[in-house]
XYZ file of N, CA, C and O in Angstrom:
584
model
N -81.612 122.944 9.135
C -81.986 123.990 10.058
C -81.462 123.639 11.455
O -81.468 122.494 11.861
N -81.045 124.660 12.186
C -80.504 124.468 13.523
C -81.651 124.445 14.535
O -82.500 125.326 14.540
N -81.624 123.433 15.348
C -82.643 123.296 16.385
C -82.246 124.147 17.596
O -81.088 124.203 17.984
N -83.226 124.789 18.199
C -82.955 125.663 19.349
C -82.324 124.885 20.507
O -81.496 125.395 21.237
N -82.698 123.645 20.718
C -82.135 122.838 21.791
C -80.646 122.580 21.576
O -79.889 122.495 22.533
N -80.229 122.480 20.302
C -78.813 122.265 20.013
C -77.987 123.483 20.415
O -76.888 123.347 20.929
N -78.511 124.657 20.204
C -77.791 125.882 20.540
C -77.743 126.076 22.052
O -76.716 126.416 22.615
N -78.838 125.842 22.718
C -78.921 126.109 24.150
C -78.355 125.021 25.037
O -78.146 125.229 26.226
N -78.049 123.857 24.488
C -77.623 122.748 25.334
C -76.294 123.022 26.038
O -76.076 122.569 27.151
N -75.410 123.773 25.427
C -74.116 124.051 26.061
C -74.261 125.005 27.244
O -73.400 125.054 28.115
N -75.366 125.748 27.316
C -75.575 126.668 28.426
C -75.832 125.942 29.748
O -75.615 126.501 30.810
N -76.278 124.726 29.675
C -76.605 123.978 30.877
C -75.384 123.324 31.508
O -75.480 122.765 32.585
N -74.253 123.393 30.868
C -73.037 122.799 31.404
C -73.003 121.305 31.164
O -73.887 120.733 30.535
N -71.964 120.668 31.669
C -71.846 119.223 31.452
C -72.951 118.471 32.201
O -73.329 118.837 33.312
N -73.453 117.474 31.555
C -74.507 116.673 32.153
C -73.917 115.365 32.670
O -73.265 114.634 31.938
N -74.094 115.101 33.938
C -73.670 113.838 34.505
C -74.717 113.404 35.509
O -75.472 114.206 36.038
N -74.757 112.138 35.758
C -75.757 111.636 36.695
C -75.055 111.032 37.902
O -73.988 110.455 37.793
N -75.678 111.212 39.033
C -75.181 110.652 40.277
C -76.159 109.562 40.683
O -77.373 109.787 40.680
N -75.668 108.376 41.021
C -76.582 107.302 41.427
C -77.467 107.726 42.599
O -77.065 108.531 43.438
N -78.667 107.197 42.647
C -79.616 107.578 43.695
C -79.129 107.222 45.094
O -79.468 107.883 46.058
N -78.331 106.177 45.211
C -77.860 105.760 46.531
C -76.542 106.450 46.918
O -75.889 106.047 47.872
N -76.185 107.512 46.212
C -74.935 108.219 46.501
C -75.201 109.400 47.423
O -76.204 110.083 47.310
N -74.294 109.627 48.347
C -74.314 110.815 49.197
C -72.932 111.438 49.172
O -71.940 110.744 48.913
N -72.843 112.754 49.396
C -71.533 113.405 49.402
C -70.614 112.774 50.451
O -70.983 112.649 51.618
N -69.467 112.322 50.006
C -68.499 111.693 50.889
C -68.498 110.178 50.841
O -67.655 109.531 51.457
N -69.415 109.579 50.110
C -69.475 108.112 50.039
C -68.183 107.546 49.466
O -67.651 106.564 49.995
N -67.669 108.164 48.395
C -66.417 107.696 47.794
C -65.230 107.854 48.733
O -64.206 107.212 48.553
N -65.356 108.724 49.732
C -64.274 108.981 50.679
C -64.400 108.114 51.926
O -63.583 108.218 52.838
N -65.441 107.299 51.986
C -65.654 106.443 53.141
C -66.289 107.158 54.318
O -66.191 106.699 55.452
N -66.961 108.281 54.057
C -67.590 109.057 55.125
C -69.053 108.656 55.273
O -69.693 108.241 54.306
N -69.602 108.773 56.493
C -71.014 108.430 56.690
C -71.940 109.407 55.975
O -71.543 110.519 55.622
N -73.176 108.991 55.792
C -74.158 109.822 55.089
C -74.567 111.041 55.904
O -74.799 112.117 55.371
N -74.657 110.889 57.222
C -75.061 111.998 58.076
C -74.415 111.841 59.446
O -73.814 110.816 59.748
N -74.551 112.891 60.247
C -74.008 112.863 61.596
C -72.528 113.209 61.652
O -71.942 113.653 60.655
N -71.903 113.030 62.806
C -70.476 113.354 62.956
C -69.614 112.573 61.963
O -69.823 111.386 61.737
N -68.681 113.269 61.343
C -67.802 112.645 60.361
C -68.299 112.710 58.936
O -67.570 112.365 58.003
N -69.546 113.146 58.735
C -70.065 113.298 57.373
C -69.620 114.646 56.817
O -69.227 115.535 57.568
N -69.685 114.802 55.502
C -69.254 116.062 54.904
C -70.139 117.201 55.384
O -71.355 117.047 55.522
N -69.508 118.327 55.647
C -70.221 119.493 56.156
C -71.044 120.135 55.053
O -70.579 120.275 53.924
N -72.273 120.543 55.358
C -73.086 121.220 54.346
C -72.522 122.604 54.026
O -71.833 123.219 54.841
N -72.842 123.076 52.850
C -72.330 124.354 52.373
C -72.712 125.514 53.294
O -71.904 126.408 53.533
N -73.910 125.510 53.834
C -74.343 126.629 54.674
C -73.484 126.742 55.925
O -73.176 127.852 56.357
N -73.062 125.644 56.519
C -72.175 125.710 57.690
C -70.808 126.259 57.303
O -70.203 127.028 58.043
N -70.334 125.837 56.156
C -69.026 126.314 55.689
C -69.055 127.817 55.438
O -68.141 128.539 55.819
N -70.117 128.289 54.792
C -70.228 129.717 54.500
C -70.382 130.560 55.763
O -69.763 131.617 55.898
N -71.200 130.100 56.699
C -71.365 130.836 57.950
C -70.073 130.855 58.761
O -69.730 131.873 59.372
N -69.349 129.750 58.767
C -68.057 129.714 59.450
C -67.063 130.670 58.824
O -66.329 131.387 59.522
N -67.064 130.732 57.493
C -66.187 131.657 56.777
C -66.552 133.105 57.087
O -65.667 133.931 57.360
N -67.832 133.413 57.081
C -68.274 134.780 57.409
C -67.917 135.158 58.838
O -67.499 136.291 59.109
N -68.059 134.218 59.760
C -67.698 134.464 61.148
C -66.202 134.776 61.262
O -65.808 135.744 61.912
N -65.380 133.958 60.615
C -63.923 134.173 60.653
C -63.542 135.493 59.998
O -62.653 136.195 60.483
N -64.197 135.821 58.881
C -63.894 137.086 58.202
C -64.287 138.273 59.081
O -63.557 139.250 59.187
N -65.438 138.188 59.725
C -65.877 139.249 60.625
C -64.930 139.417 61.801
O -64.604 140.542 62.202
N -64.471 138.326 62.347
C -63.511 138.371 63.444
C -62.197 139.009 62.978
O -61.612 139.832 63.686
N -61.758 138.658 61.780
C -60.538 139.242 61.217
C -60.709 140.740 60.986
O -59.777 141.516 61.198
N -61.899 141.128 60.565
C -62.189 142.543 60.339
C -62.075 143.331 61.646
O -61.463 144.398 61.688
N -62.646 142.798 62.715
C -62.606 143.485 64.006
C -61.169 143.596 64.508
O -60.743 144.660 64.978
N -60.399 142.529 64.388
C -58.993 142.565 64.817
C -58.215 143.584 64.004
O -57.455 144.391 64.546
N -58.390 143.556 62.677
C -57.684 144.510 61.811
C -58.143 145.940 62.059
O -57.359 146.880 61.922
N -59.389 146.116 62.438
C -59.902 147.447 62.741
C -59.155 148.051 63.928
O -58.762 149.218 63.895
N -58.933 147.263 64.950
C -58.241 147.761 66.139
C -56.729 147.861 65.943
O -56.109 148.810 66.419
N -56.137 146.907 65.239
C -54.674 146.893 65.113
C -54.143 147.673 63.915
O -53.037 148.199 63.969
N -54.917 147.719 62.823
C -54.416 148.311 61.587
C -55.383 149.307 60.964
O -55.346 149.535 59.757
N -56.256 149.879 61.751
C -57.237 150.866 61.295
C -58.129 150.327 60.172
O -58.604 151.076 59.328
N -58.341 149.010 60.139
C -59.250 148.403 59.174
C -58.763 148.363 57.746
O -59.559 148.219 56.826
N -57.471 148.457 57.518
C -56.928 148.410 56.157
C -57.311 147.080 55.500
O -57.237 146.024 56.121
N -57.709 147.139 54.221
C -58.220 145.961 53.515
C -57.211 144.817 53.486
O -57.567 143.657 53.698
N -55.960 145.124 53.208
C -54.952 144.065 53.162
C -54.673 143.504 54.550
O -54.325 142.331 54.692
N -54.840 144.328 55.570
C -54.646 143.843 56.939
C -55.741 142.843 57.299
O -55.475 141.854 57.989
N -56.951 143.086 56.843
C -58.051 142.149 57.107
C -57.728 140.796 56.484
O -57.851 139.748 57.134
N -57.290 140.809 55.233
C -56.928 139.572 54.545
C -55.747 138.893 55.238
O -55.737 137.671 55.408
N -54.759 139.673 55.663
C -53.584 139.102 56.335
C -53.966 138.464 57.667
O -53.516 137.356 57.982
N -54.794 139.141 58.448
C -55.245 138.580 59.732
C -56.037 137.299 59.484
O -55.845 136.281 60.164
N -56.917 137.315 58.493
C -57.702 136.127 58.148
C -56.778 134.977 57.755
O -56.937 133.852 58.228
N -55.808 135.261 56.891
C -54.893 134.220 56.404
C -54.067 133.634 57.543
O -53.918 132.408 57.641
N -53.544 134.480 58.414
C -52.712 133.990 59.519
C -53.535 133.127 60.468
O -53.124 132.018 60.830
N -54.698 133.623 60.872
C -55.495 132.832 61.808
C -55.972 131.533 61.171
O -55.984 130.484 61.808
N -56.329 131.574 59.897
C -56.780 130.362 59.212
C -55.640 129.355 59.094
O -55.813 128.171 59.406
N -54.478 129.813 58.677
C -53.326 128.924 58.518
C -52.943 128.276 59.845
O -52.803 127.059 59.940
N -52.769 129.077 60.875
C -52.312 128.549 62.167
C -53.339 127.593 62.766
O -52.991 126.481 63.195
N -54.594 127.999 62.815
C -55.610 127.174 63.464
C -55.930 125.902 62.681
O -56.042 124.824 63.268
N -56.071 126.001 61.367
C -56.397 124.812 60.572
C -55.217 123.847 60.553
O -55.393 122.633 60.672
N -54.008 124.364 60.431
C -52.827 123.492 60.380
C -52.632 122.702 61.670
O -52.250 121.535 61.630
N -52.872 123.342 62.798
C -52.589 122.703 64.078
C -53.791 122.018 64.711
O -53.684 120.907 65.217
N -54.947 122.667 64.683
C -56.136 122.132 65.345
C -57.150 121.518 64.385
O -58.035 120.784 64.796
N -57.079 121.914 63.109
C -58.050 121.430 62.132
C -59.346 122.209 62.142
O -60.311 121.814 61.497
N -59.386 123.315 62.865
C -60.609 124.098 62.941
C -60.286 125.550 63.226
O -59.308 125.852 63.896
N -61.084 126.443 62.680
C -60.980 127.857 63.018
C -62.061 128.161 64.051
O -62.874 127.289 64.380
N -62.094 129.372 64.530
C -63.135 129.754 65.489
C -64.515 129.617 64.840
O -65.449 129.071 65.435
N -64.641 130.098 63.602
C -65.913 129.982 62.883
C -66.309 128.538 62.631
O -67.481 128.178 62.733
N -65.346 127.701 62.293
C -65.630 126.278 62.112
C -66.170 125.683 63.401
O -67.146 124.935 63.402
N -65.520 125.997 64.505
C -65.928 125.431 65.798
C -67.339 125.884 66.166
O -68.149 125.088 66.629
N -67.635 127.183 65.938
C -68.964 127.713 66.266
C -70.056 126.972 65.486
O -71.118 126.683 66.023
N -69.775 126.638 64.234
C -70.792 126.000 63.394
C -70.624 124.481 63.289
O -71.244 123.840 62.447
N -69.779 123.897 64.153
C -69.696 122.446 64.282
C -69.047 121.703 63.144
O -69.485 120.601 62.810
N -68.004 122.295 62.550
C -67.298 121.617 61.469
C -65.797 121.661 61.723
O -65.320 122.447 62.545
N -65.053 120.814 61.019
C -63.600 120.807 61.140
C -62.967 120.282 59.854
O -63.604 119.569 59.083
N -61.712 120.642 59.652
C -60.950 120.203 58.489
C -60.105 119.012 58.917
O -59.383 119.091 59.913
N -60.169 117.928 58.162
C -59.428 116.725 58.506
C -58.787 116.106 57.284
O -59.286 116.239 56.168
N -57.681 115.406 57.519
C -57.134 114.517 56.494
C -58.009 113.284 56.477
O -58.850 113.077 57.350
N -57.763 112.413 55.537
C -58.582 111.206 55.434
C -58.323 110.229 56.574
O -59.153 109.391 56.873
N -57.176 110.349 57.223
C -56.894 109.480 58.378
C -57.458 110.055 59.680
O -57.293 109.487 60.748
N -58.125 111.215 59.620
C -58.755 111.818 60.784
C -57.897 112.822 61.529
O -58.354 113.437 62.478
N -56.653 113.024 61.097
C -55.762 113.958 61.783
C -55.925 115.377 61.250
O -56.553 115.597 60.215
N -55.333 116.329 61.978
C -55.324 117.727 61.522
C -54.507 117.821 60.237
O -53.591 117.017 60.012
N -54.799 118.792 59.381
C -54.146 118.875 58.073
C -52.625 119.012 58.077
O -51.959 118.526 57.185
N -52.054 119.685 59.059
C -50.606 119.911 59.044
C -50.269 121.195 58.300
O -51.132 121.824 57.677
N -49.005 121.592 58.363
C -48.602 122.891 57.830
C -48.621 122.969 56.304
O -49.009 123.986 55.738
N -48.221 121.915 55.614
C -48.211 121.970 54.150
C -49.633 122.113 53.608
O -49.936 123.010 52.823
N -50.529 121.250 54.054
C -51.919 121.313 53.589
C -52.591 122.592 54.083
O -53.374 123.207 53.357
N -52.290 123.003 55.305
C -52.861 124.238 55.847
C -52.451 125.450 55.046
O -53.262 126.338 54.764
N -51.186 125.499 54.656
C -50.694 126.619 53.857
C -51.349 126.625 52.473
O -51.830 127.667 52.011
N -51.376 125.477 51.826
C -51.969 125.377 50.489
C -53.452 125.746 50.520
O -53.925 126.527 49.690
N -54.190 125.231 51.495
C -55.608 125.560 51.626
C -55.812 127.049 51.857
O -56.709 127.662 51.288
N -54.980 127.652 52.713
C -55.133 129.068 53.041
C -54.883 129.946 51.823
O -55.653 130.869 51.548
N -53.825 129.657 51.077
C -53.518 130.449 49.877
C -54.666 130.354 48.876
O -55.136 131.375 48.361
N -55.140 129.154 48.620
C -56.229 128.985 47.651
C -57.542 129.594 48.154
O -58.301 130.161 47.376
N -57.793 129.505 49.445
C -58.998 130.113 50.011
C -58.955 131.627 49.882
O -59.961 132.260 49.550
N -57.795 132.222 50.105
C -57.659 133.679 49.995
C -57.797 134.161 48.550
O -58.133 135.319 48.314
N -57.561 133.278 47.590
C -57.767 133.626 46.180
C -59.245 133.565 45.798
O -59.625 133.954 44.707
N -60.089 133.042 46.648
C -61.543 132.942 46.560
C -62.023 131.963 45.487
O -62.765 131.048 45.805
N -61.661 132.137 44.247
C -62.206 131.319 43.154
C -62.010 129.826 43.390
O -62.964 129.058 43.219
N -60.815 129.349 43.791
C -60.684 127.900 44.008
C -61.650 127.348 45.053
O -62.074 126.201 44.964
N -62.029 128.149 46.017
C -62.971 127.690 47.040
C -64.388 127.589 46.494
O -65.222 126.875 47.062
N -64.680 128.279 45.400
C -66.013 128.243 44.803
C -66.203 127.056 43.866
O -67.320 126.763 43.468
N -65.114 126.407 43.507
C -65.164 125.249 42.617
C -65.162 124.003 43.502
O -64.202 123.742 44.212
N -66.261 123.253 43.487
C -66.323 122.069 44.335
C -66.930 120.907 43.578
O -67.548 121.074 42.532
N -66.723 119.714 44.122
C -67.179 118.497 43.448
C -68.388 117.894 44.159
O -68.918 118.479 45.102
N -68.800 116.703 43.738
C -69.994 116.071 44.303
C -69.799 115.660 45.758
O -70.771 115.393 46.460
N -68.580 115.607 46.215
C -68.306 115.270 47.612
C -68.220 116.509 48.498
O -67.754 116.439 49.626
N -68.637 117.661 47.972
C -68.621 118.945 48.681
C -67.204 119.375 49.061
O -67.004 120.070 50.046
N -66.239 118.970 48.273
C -64.856 119.368 48.524
C -64.493 120.456 47.527
O -64.534 120.249 46.329
N -64.113 121.623 48.052
C -63.653 122.700 47.204
C -62.286 122.356 46.639
O -61.609 121.433 47.118
N -61.873 123.103 45.624
C -60.567 122.852 45.014
C -59.453 122.976 46.053
O -58.463 122.260 45.998
N -59.622 123.879 47.030
C -58.611 124.028 48.070
C -58.547 122.775 48.950
O -57.477 122.425 49.441
N -59.663 122.074 49.124
C -59.652 120.815 49.870
C -59.040 119.690 49.051
O -58.290 118.868 49.573
N -59.374 119.639 47.777
C -58.822 118.601 46.910
C -57.298 118.755 46.834
O -56.557 117.778 46.982
N -56.829 119.982 46.633
C -55.381 120.224 46.537
C -54.675 119.911 47.860
O -53.557 119.389 47.858
N -55.316 120.211 48.970
C -54.714 119.961 50.275
C -54.958 118.560 50.806
O -54.504 118.213 51.896
N -55.692 117.741 50.027
C -56.045 116.379 50.438
C -56.739 116.356 51.786
O -56.401 115.599 52.694
N -57.726 117.239 51.906
C -58.500 117.354 53.137
C -59.982 117.314 52.825
O -60.387 117.358 51.658
N -60.780 117.242 53.870
C -62.229 117.278 53.747
C -62.775 117.991 54.983
O -62.205 117.885 56.062
N -63.843 118.760 54.788
C -64.474 119.441 55.916
C -65.665 118.598 56.354
O -66.564 118.302 55.563
N -65.631 118.176 57.613
C -66.648 117.272 58.151
C -67.358 117.891 59.340
O -66.886 118.843 59.940
N -68.493 117.317 59.671
C -69.226 117.716 60.872
C -68.508 117.176 62.099
O -67.944 116.096 62.056
N -68.566 117.934 63.165
C -67.946 117.490 64.431
C -68.867 116.560 65.167
O -70.018 116.613 65.142
């Protein structure tokens, strides 16, 4: 006879354990809290919403709010600002920034890769125990507190 737990166990996803003394970013050499620690998800989401809202307003005035124009404005501002400064306006407002592991700004290659994957949405929703989305892993970057 089939046990109900055997059928339902796959619904819970893969089971793995994280040591009690682990914090997001420990494997990356980042502090547990304060400046330089991995940014919490709520700051990242609020920064993204702020940037999207700003892109919407710009596209509203320049392109009559066309949906693709909003995405294009978002992509351009994200690419330029993250590649050169390591932060967008929304990131700065919520106290976070994108950095390479050596502490420098991501640069154009990583900025472009992150922007493309972020605009596809799904890769940004896939993240690991270090709070790094797939777009961060691919770009070899991490979002930290300022």
